[in-house]
Coordinates of C-alpha atoms in Angstrom, one line a residue:
Chain A
X1 CA 0.0 0.0 0.0
X2 CA 1.8 3.1 -1.2
X3 CA -1.0 5.6 -1.1
X4 CA -1.6 7.6 2.0
X5 CA -5.1 9.0 1.7
X6 CA -5.6 10.6 5.1
X7 CA -3.4 13.6 5.7
X8 CA -4.8 14.2 9.2
X9 CA -3.4 11.0 10.8
X10 CA 0.3 11.0 11.7
X11 CA 2.4 8.4 9.9
X12 CA 5.0 8.6 12.7
X13 CA 4.1 9.2 16.4
X14 CA 6.7 9.1 19.1
X15 CA 5.7 9.3 22.8
X16 CA 7.9 9.7 25.9
X17 CA 11.0 8.2 24.2
X18 CA 13.9 7.5 26.5
X19 CA 17.3 6.1 25.4
X20 CA 20.1 5.6 27.8
X21 CA 23.8 4.8 27.3
X22 CA 25.6 3.6 30.4
X23 CA 22.7 5.0 32.5
X24 CA 23.0 8.5 30.9
X25 CA 19.8 9.6 29.1
X26 CA 20.7 10.5 25.5
X27 CA 17.0 10.9 24.7
X28 CA 15.0 12.0 27.7
X29 CA 11.2 12.0 27.1
X30 CA 11.0 12.9 23.4
X31 CA 7.6 13.4 21.8
X32 CA 6.9 14.1 18.1
X33 CA 4.6 13.3 15.2
X34 CA 4.9 13.6 11.4
X35 CA 2.0 13.8 9.0
X36 CA 1.9 12.7 5.3
X37 CA 3.5 15.3 3.0
X38 CA 5.1 17.1 5.9
X39 CA 8.8 17.9 6.3
X40 CA 10.0 17.8 9.9
X41 CA 13.5 19.0 10.5
X42 CA 15.3 17.8 13.6
X43 CA 18.2 20.0 14.6
X44 CA 20.6 20.5 17.5
X45 CA 24.3 20.6 18.3
X46 CA 26.6 17.7 18.2
X47 CA 25.7 15.1 20.8
X48 CA 22.2 16.5 21.3
X49 CA 20.6 13.1 20.5
X50 CA 19.4 13.8 17.0
X51 CA 21.2 10.8 15.3
X52 CA 20.1 8.5 18.2
X53 CA 16.5 9.7 17.7
X54 CA 16.7 8.8 14.0
X55 CA 18.1 5.3 14.8
X56 CA 15.2 4.7 17.2
X57 CA 12.7 5.8 14.5
X58 CA 14.1 3.5 11.9
X59 CA 14.2 0.6 14.3
X60 CA 18.0 0.1 14.3
X61 CA 18.1 1.0 18.0
X62 CA 15.6 0.0 20.8
X63 CA 14.7 2.6 23.4
X64 CA 14.4 1.9 27.1
X65 CA 11.1 3.6 27.4
X66 CA 8.4 5.1 25.2
X67 CA 6.5 4.2 22.1
X68 CA 7.4 4.5 18.4
X69 CA 4.4 4.1 16.1
X70 CA 4.8 4.0 12.3
X71 CA 1.6 3.8 10.2
X72 CA -0.2 3.5 13.5
X73 CA 1.7 0.3 14.6
X74 CA 4.0 0.1 17.5
X75 CA 7.3 -0.9 16.0
X76 CA 8.8 -1.7 19.4
X77 CA 6.7 -4.9 19.8
X78 CA 7.3 -6.1 16.3
X79 CA 9.4 -9.1 15.3
X80 CA 11.9 -8.8 12.4
X81 CA 9.6 -10.0 9.6
X82 CA 6.9 -7.5 10.7
X83 CA 9.6 -4.7 10.9
X84 CA 10.8 -5.7 7.4
X85 CA 7.3 -5.1 6.0
X86 CA 7.2 -1.7 7.6
X87 CA 10.7 -0.9 6.3
X88 CA 9.6 -1.5 2.7
X89 CA 7.3 1.5 3.2
X90 CA 10.1 3.9 4.2
X91 CA 13.4 4.9 2.6
X92 CA 16.5 6.1 4.3
X93 CA 19.2 8.4 2.9
X94 CA 22.3 7.8 5.0
X95 CA 24.9 10.5 5.4
X96 CA 27.5 8.8 3.1
X97 CA 25.0 7.4 0.7
X98 CA 25.9 3.9 2.0
X99 CA 26.3 2.4 -1.5
X100 CA 27.6 -1.1 -2.1
X101 CA 31.1 -0.5 -3.6
X102 CA 31.0 -3.8 -5.5
X103 CA 28.0 -2.8 -7.6
X104 CA 27.4 -0.1 -10.2
X105 CA 25.3 2.9 -9.3
X106 CA 22.4 1.4 -11.3
X107 CA 22.8 -2.0 -9.6
X108 CA 22.6 -0.2 -6.2
X109 CA 19.3 1.5 -7.1
X110 CA 18.0 -1.8 -8.6
X111 CA 18.8 -3.8 -5.4
X112 CA 15.6 -3.0 -3.4
X113 CA 13.5 -3.5 -6.5
X114 CA 15.0 -6.9 -7.1
X115 CA 14.8 -7.9 -3.4
X116 CA 11.3 -6.7 -2.7
X117 CA 9.3 -6.9 -5.9
X118 CA 8.4 -9.4 -8.6
X119 CA 8.9 -6.9 -11.4
X120 CA 10.7 -8.1 -14.5
X121 CA 14.2 -6.9 -15.4
X122 CA 13.1 -4.6 -18.2
X123 CA 10.6 -2.8 -15.9
X124 CA 13.3 -2.6 -13.2
X125 CA 15.8 -1.1 -15.7
X126 CA 13.2 1.6 -16.7
X127 CA 12.6 2.4 -13.0
X128 CA 16.3 2.6 -12.3
X129 CA 16.7 5.1 -15.1
X130 CA 13.7 7.1 -13.8
X131 CA 15.1 7.3 -10.3
X132 CA 18.6 8.3 -11.5
X133 CA 17.1 11.0 -13.8
X134 CA 15.2 12.3 -10.8
X135 CA 18.4 12.9 -8.9
X136 CA 20.3 14.0 -12.1
X137 CA 22.5 11.0 -12.3
X138 CA 21.3 9.0 -15.3
X139 CA 24.7 9.3 -17.0
X140 CA 26.3 7.6 -14.0
X141 CA 24.3 4.4 -14.1
X142 CA 27.2 2.2 -15.1
X143 CA 29.9 3.8 -12.9
X144 CA 31.2 2.3 -9.7
X145 CA 30.8 4.2 -6.5
X146 CA 34.6 4.7 -6.3
X147 CA 34.4 6.6 -9.6
X148 CA 31.9 9.3 -8.5
X149 CA 32.1 12.3 -6.1
X150 CA 30.7 12.4 -2.6
X151 CA 27.8 14.5 -3.8
X152 CA 27.0 12.1 -6.5
X153 CA 27.1 9.2 -4.0
X154 CA 24.6 11.0 -1.9
X155 CA 22.3 11.5 -4.9
X156 CA 22.7 7.9 -5.8
X157 CA 21.8 7.0 -2.2
X158 CA 18.7 9.1 -2.6
X159 CA 17.7 7.4 -5.9
X160 CA 18.0 4.0 -4.0
X161 CA 16.0 5.4 -1.0
X162 CA 13.1 6.3 -3.3
X163 CA 13.3 3.1 -5.4
X164 CA 10.2 1.6 -3.8
X165 CA 8.2 4.8 -3.8
X166 CA 8.3 5.1 0.0
X167 CA 5.6 6.8 2.1
X168 CA 8.2 8.0 4.6
X169 CA 11.8 9.2 3.9
X170 CA 14.4 9.6 6.6
X171 CA 17.4 11.8 5.8
X172 CA 20.6 11.9 7.8
X173 CA 22.4 15.1 7.2
X174 CA 21.4 15.3 3.5
X175 CA 23.4 18.5 2.8
X176 CA 26.6 17.6 4.6
X177 CA 29.6 17.7 2.3
X178 CA 27.7 19.0 -0.7
X179 CA 28.4 22.2 -2.7
X180 CA 25.6 24.8 -2.4
X181 CA 24.1 24.1 -5.8
X182 CA 23.9 20.4 -5.3
X183 CA 22.6 20.9 -1.8
X184 CA 19.8 23.2 -3.1
X185 CA 19.0 20.7 -5.9
X186 CA 18.6 17.9 -3.3
X187 CA 16.5 20.2 -1.1
X188 CA 14.1 20.9 -4.0
X189 CA 13.9 17.2 -4.9
X190 CA 13.1 16.4 -1.2
X191 CA 10.4 19.1 -1.3
X192 CA 8.9 17.7 -4.5
X193 CA 8.7 14.3 -3.1
X194 CA 6.9 15.6 0.0
X195 CA 4.6 18.1 -1.6
X196 CA 3.7 16.4 -4.9
X197 CA 3.7 12.8 -3.8
X198 CA 2.8 13.2 -0.1
X199 CA 5.9 11.6 1.2
X200 CA 6.4 12.3 4.9
X201 CA 10.0 13.4 5.6
X202 CA 12.2 13.4 8.7
X203 CA 15.4 15.3 8.2
X204 CA 18.2 15.4 10.7
X205 CA 20.5 18.3 9.9
X206 CA 22.6 21.1 11.3
X207 CA 22.8 23.0 8.0
X208 CA 20.5 25.9 8.7
X209 CA 20.2 27.3 5.2
X210 CA 18.8 23.9 4.0
X211 CA 16.7 23.5 7.2
X212 CA 14.9 26.8 6.7
X213 CA 14.4 26.1 3.0
X214 CA 12.7 22.7 3.4
X215 CA 11.0 22.6 6.8
X216 CA 7.3 22.8 7.5
X217 CA 8.0 22.2 11.2
X218 CA 11.2 22.1 13.2
X219 CA 12.3 20.4 16.4
X220 CA 15.3 21.7 18.4
X221 CA 16.9 19.0 20.5
X222 CA 19.2 19.8 23.4
X223 CA 20.6 17.3 25.9
X224 CA 18.1 14.7 24.7
X225 CA 15.0 16.9 25.3
X226 CA 12.8 18.7 22.8
X227 CA 13.6 22.3 23.6
X228 CA 11.1 23.6 21.1
X229 CA 8.8 22.1 18.5
X230 CA 7.1 24.6 16.2
X231 CA 6.4 25.7 12.7
X232 CA 9.3 27.0 10.7
X233 CA 8.0 30.6 10.9
X234 CA 8.2 30.6 14.7
X235 CA 11.9 29.6 14.5
X236 CA 12.5 32.3 11.9
X237 CA 11.0 34.9 14.3
X238 CA 13.4 33.8 17.0
X239 CA 16.3 33.8 14.6
X240 CA 15.6 37.2 13.2
X241 CA 14.6 38.8 16.5
X242 CA 16.8 40.4 19.2
X243 CA 17.9 38.4 22.3
X244 CA 15.0 38.2 24.8
X245 CA 16.7 37.4 28.1
X246 CA 14.9 34.0 28.0
X247 CA 17.7 31.5 28.1
X248 CA 15.9 28.8 26.1
X249 CA 14.9 31.2 23.3
X250 CA 18.4 32.8 23.3
X251 CA 20.0 29.4 23.1
X252 CA 17.9 28.5 20.1
X253 CA 18.6 31.9 18.5
X254 CA 22.4 31.4 18.9
X255 CA 22.2 28.0 17.4
X256 CA 20.1 29.2 14.4
X257 CA 22.3 32.2 13.7
X258 CA 25.6 30.4 14.4
X259 CA 26.7 33.2 16.7
X260 CA 29.9 32.8 18.7
X261 CA 28.5 34.4 21.8
X262 CA 25.4 33.4 23.7
X263 CA 24.0 30.8 26.2
X264 CA 25.6 27.8 24.4
X265 CA 29.0 29.3 24.7
X266 CA 28.4 30.3 28.3
X267 CA 27.2 26.8 29.2
X268 CA 30.4 25.3 27.7
X269 CA 32.6 27.8 29.6
X270 CA 30.7 26.9 32.8
X271 CA 31.5 23.3 32.3
X272 CA 33.5 22.9 35.5
X273 CA 36.9 23.6 33.9
X274 CA 38.3 25.3 37.0
X275 CA 37.2 22.5 39.3
X276 CA 38.6 19.9 36.8
X277 CA 42.0 21.5 36.4
X278 CA 42.4 22.1 40.2
X279 CA 41.3 18.6 40.9
X280 CA 43.9 17.3 38.4
X281 CA 46.5 19.5 40.1
X282 CA 45.5 18.3 43.5
X283 CA 45.6 14.6 42.5
X284 CA 49.4 14.6 42.2
Chain B
X1 CA -6.1 -4.6 -4.1
X2 CA -4.9 -7.3 -6.5
X3 CA -8.0 -7.4 -8.9
X4 CA -7.5 -6.5 -12.5
X5 CA -6.7 -2.8 -13.0
X6 CA -8.4 -2.8 -16.4
X7 CA -12.1 -1.9 -15.9
X8 CA -13.2 -1.8 -19.6
X9 CA -11.8 -1.9 -23.1
X10 CA -13.9 -0.3 -25.8
X11 CA -13.2 0.0 -29.5
X12 CA -14.0 2.9 -31.7
X13 CA -12.8 1.8 -35.2
X14 CA -9.2 0.9 -34.6
X15 CA -8.8 3.0 -31.4
X16 CA -8.8 1.0 -28.2
X17 CA -9.9 3.0 -25.1
X18 CA -8.8 1.3 -21.9
X19 CA -10.3 2.4 -18.7
X20 CA -8.0 1.8 -15.8
X21 CA -9.3 1.8 -12.2
X22 CA -7.8 1.8 -8.7
X23 CA -4.3 2.4 -7.5
X24 CA -1.5 1.3 -9.8
X25 CA 1.4 0.3 -7.5
X26 CA 3.9 -2.5 -7.1
X27 CA 1.1 -5.0 -6.5
X28 CA -0.8 -4.2 -9.7
X29 CA 1.7 -2.8 -12.2
X30 CA 2.6 -6.2 -13.6
X31 CA -1.0 -7.0 -14.2
X32 CA -1.7 -3.7 -15.9
X33 CA 1.4 -4.1 -18.1
X34 CA 0.4 -7.6 -19.1
X35 CA -3.1 -6.5 -20.1
X36 CA -1.9 -3.4 -22.0
X37 CA 0.8 -5.2 -23.9
X38 CA -1.6 -8.0 -24.8
X39 CA -3.9 -5.5 -26.3
X40 CA -1.3 -4.7 -29.0
X41 CA -1.9 -8.1 -30.5
X42 CA -5.3 -6.8 -31.6
X43 CA -3.4 -4.3 -33.8
X44 CA -5.0 -1.0 -32.8
X45 CA -4.0 2.2 -34.6
X46 CA -4.1 4.0 -31.3
X47 CA -4.4 3.2 -27.6
X48 CA -6.1 5.7 -25.2
X49 CA -5.4 4.8 -21.6
X50 CA -8.1 6.5 -19.5
X51 CA -6.6 7.2 -16.1
X52 CA -9.5 9.2 -14.6
X53 CA -10.2 6.3 -12.3
X54 CA -6.7 6.0 -10.9
X55 CA -6.3 7.8 -7.6
X56 CA -2.6 6.9 -7.2
X57 CA 0.2 5.6 -9.4
X58 CA 3.8 4.8 -8.3
X59 CA 6.9 4.7 -10.5
X60 CA 6.3 1.0 -11.2
X61 CA 3.1 2.0 -12.9
X62 CA 4.9 4.7 -14.8
X63 CA 7.6 2.2 -15.9
X64 CA 4.8 -0.1 -17.1
X65 CA 3.5 2.7 -19.3
X66 CA 7.0 3.5 -20.5
X67 CA 7.3 -0.1 -21.6
X68 CA 3.9 0.2 -23.4
X69 CA 5.1 3.5 -25.1
X70 CA 8.3 1.8 -26.3
X71 CA 6.3 -1.1 -27.9
X72 CA 3.7 1.2 -29.4
X73 CA 6.4 3.4 -31.0
X74 CA 8.0 0.3 -32.5
X75 CA 4.7 -0.8 -34.0
X76 CA 3.7 2.7 -35.2
X77 CA 0.8 2.8 -32.8
X78 CA -0.2 6.1 -31.1
X79 CA -0.5 6.2 -27.3
X80 CA -2.4 8.8 -25.3
X81 CA -2.9 9.1 -21.6
X82 CA -6.4 10.6 -20.8
X83 CA -7.4 12.6 -17.7
X84 CA -4.9 11.6 -15.1
X85 CA -5.7 13.1 -11.6
X86 CA -3.4 15.8 -10.3
X87 CA -1.6 13.4 -8.1
X88 CA -1.0 11.0 -11.0
X89 CA 0.2 14.0 -13.2
X90 CA 2.6 14.8 -10.4
X91 CA 4.3 11.4 -10.6
X92 CA 4.9 12.1 -14.4
X93 CA 6.2 15.5 -13.6
X94 CA 8.5 14.4 -10.8
X95 CA 9.9 11.6 -13.0
X96 CA 10.3 14.1 -15.9
X97 CA 8.2 12.0 -18.2
X98 CA 5.3 14.5 -18.7
X99 CA 6.8 15.6 -22.0
X100 CA 7.6 12.1 -23.2
X101 CA 4.0 11.0 -23.1
X102 CA 1.0 12.6 -24.8
X103 CA -1.3 13.5 -21.9
X104 CA -4.6 15.2 -22.3
X105 CA -7.8 15.9 -20.3
X106 CA -9.9 16.0 -23.5
X107 CA -11.6 12.9 -24.8
X108 CA -12.1 14.5 -28.2
X109 CA -8.4 15.4 -28.4
X110 CA -7.4 11.9 -27.3
X111 CA -9.5 10.3 -30.0
X112 CA -8.5 12.7 -32.8

């Protein structure tokens, strides 16, 4: 079933998600929902938990607490065959493209079609050309991954992620390492998939130009918690406004603007450096 | 849904008008393709594929129509896609095939 008819029911719903590493909560009570055709951008500084959240959403990591529902089904109680059925309905673009180096670009894109469908080779060949054309890579069909640039690998990864016409797409840093033109092209393709075909998209990124271009809604994660979840326009207001004296808003503002001064910097400076160094000195 | 995607085939002289119904996705593309290619054995001068009853089509459906287009061109048969919904038009746009196919919303134009 590739057709999402009801745009008012979330395709992803996360409730009270907690993930701990060595007793430390990396995700600490995260809630979110994503609707068909919507682009949700998850952002935050390094180590804020955004990649961990993505892994919990795609089922490659299991949380200690909470619920992850995809298409209304709790994925945390599913066995592997049930999870595989759900996974056929979503695509993932990994940061590096994650291509198989022993296969050509075209063979990489064909792989999910050969594994998960009964389509004949001629139809699959046509679909591979269609998918590669969509990402501007049709000429690279017969090249090996080692023969193409990082940006091309990412586009090939996207062609493979959309091979089965997924209803949900997860993107892990889709703009990282791309030149501005290629990055904008990928952004517009992502928007096309969301707006024209109703694909729900979850994008983890810290590239703010791209985030503000593509997002319908945004979530700012900090220390494993959702600091703010709102429409893009509300984040734009904070970014473009003056500091408010409210630490949370000013922290978000600093992150969005990439300023070198602000609550994030102060927090880092107040990280117990003095205690640490004196403790080290006293330990000898 | 795995029933036949072809609702009716009507002939006007040598023009075959094929009314397709329901979603055309991975589960039904092969069946649509089989039926449409089989129709070419009847030696039509033109095939009009009426898509007005198709709420959704994925790229496997588009690929099936590309295969049909390739065969019709080889045989000198015209192919027209009639009245796709906005959502189905979008899949042709996003796959950049809207200019490869002849697509119209007018039955008269399709039959001409």
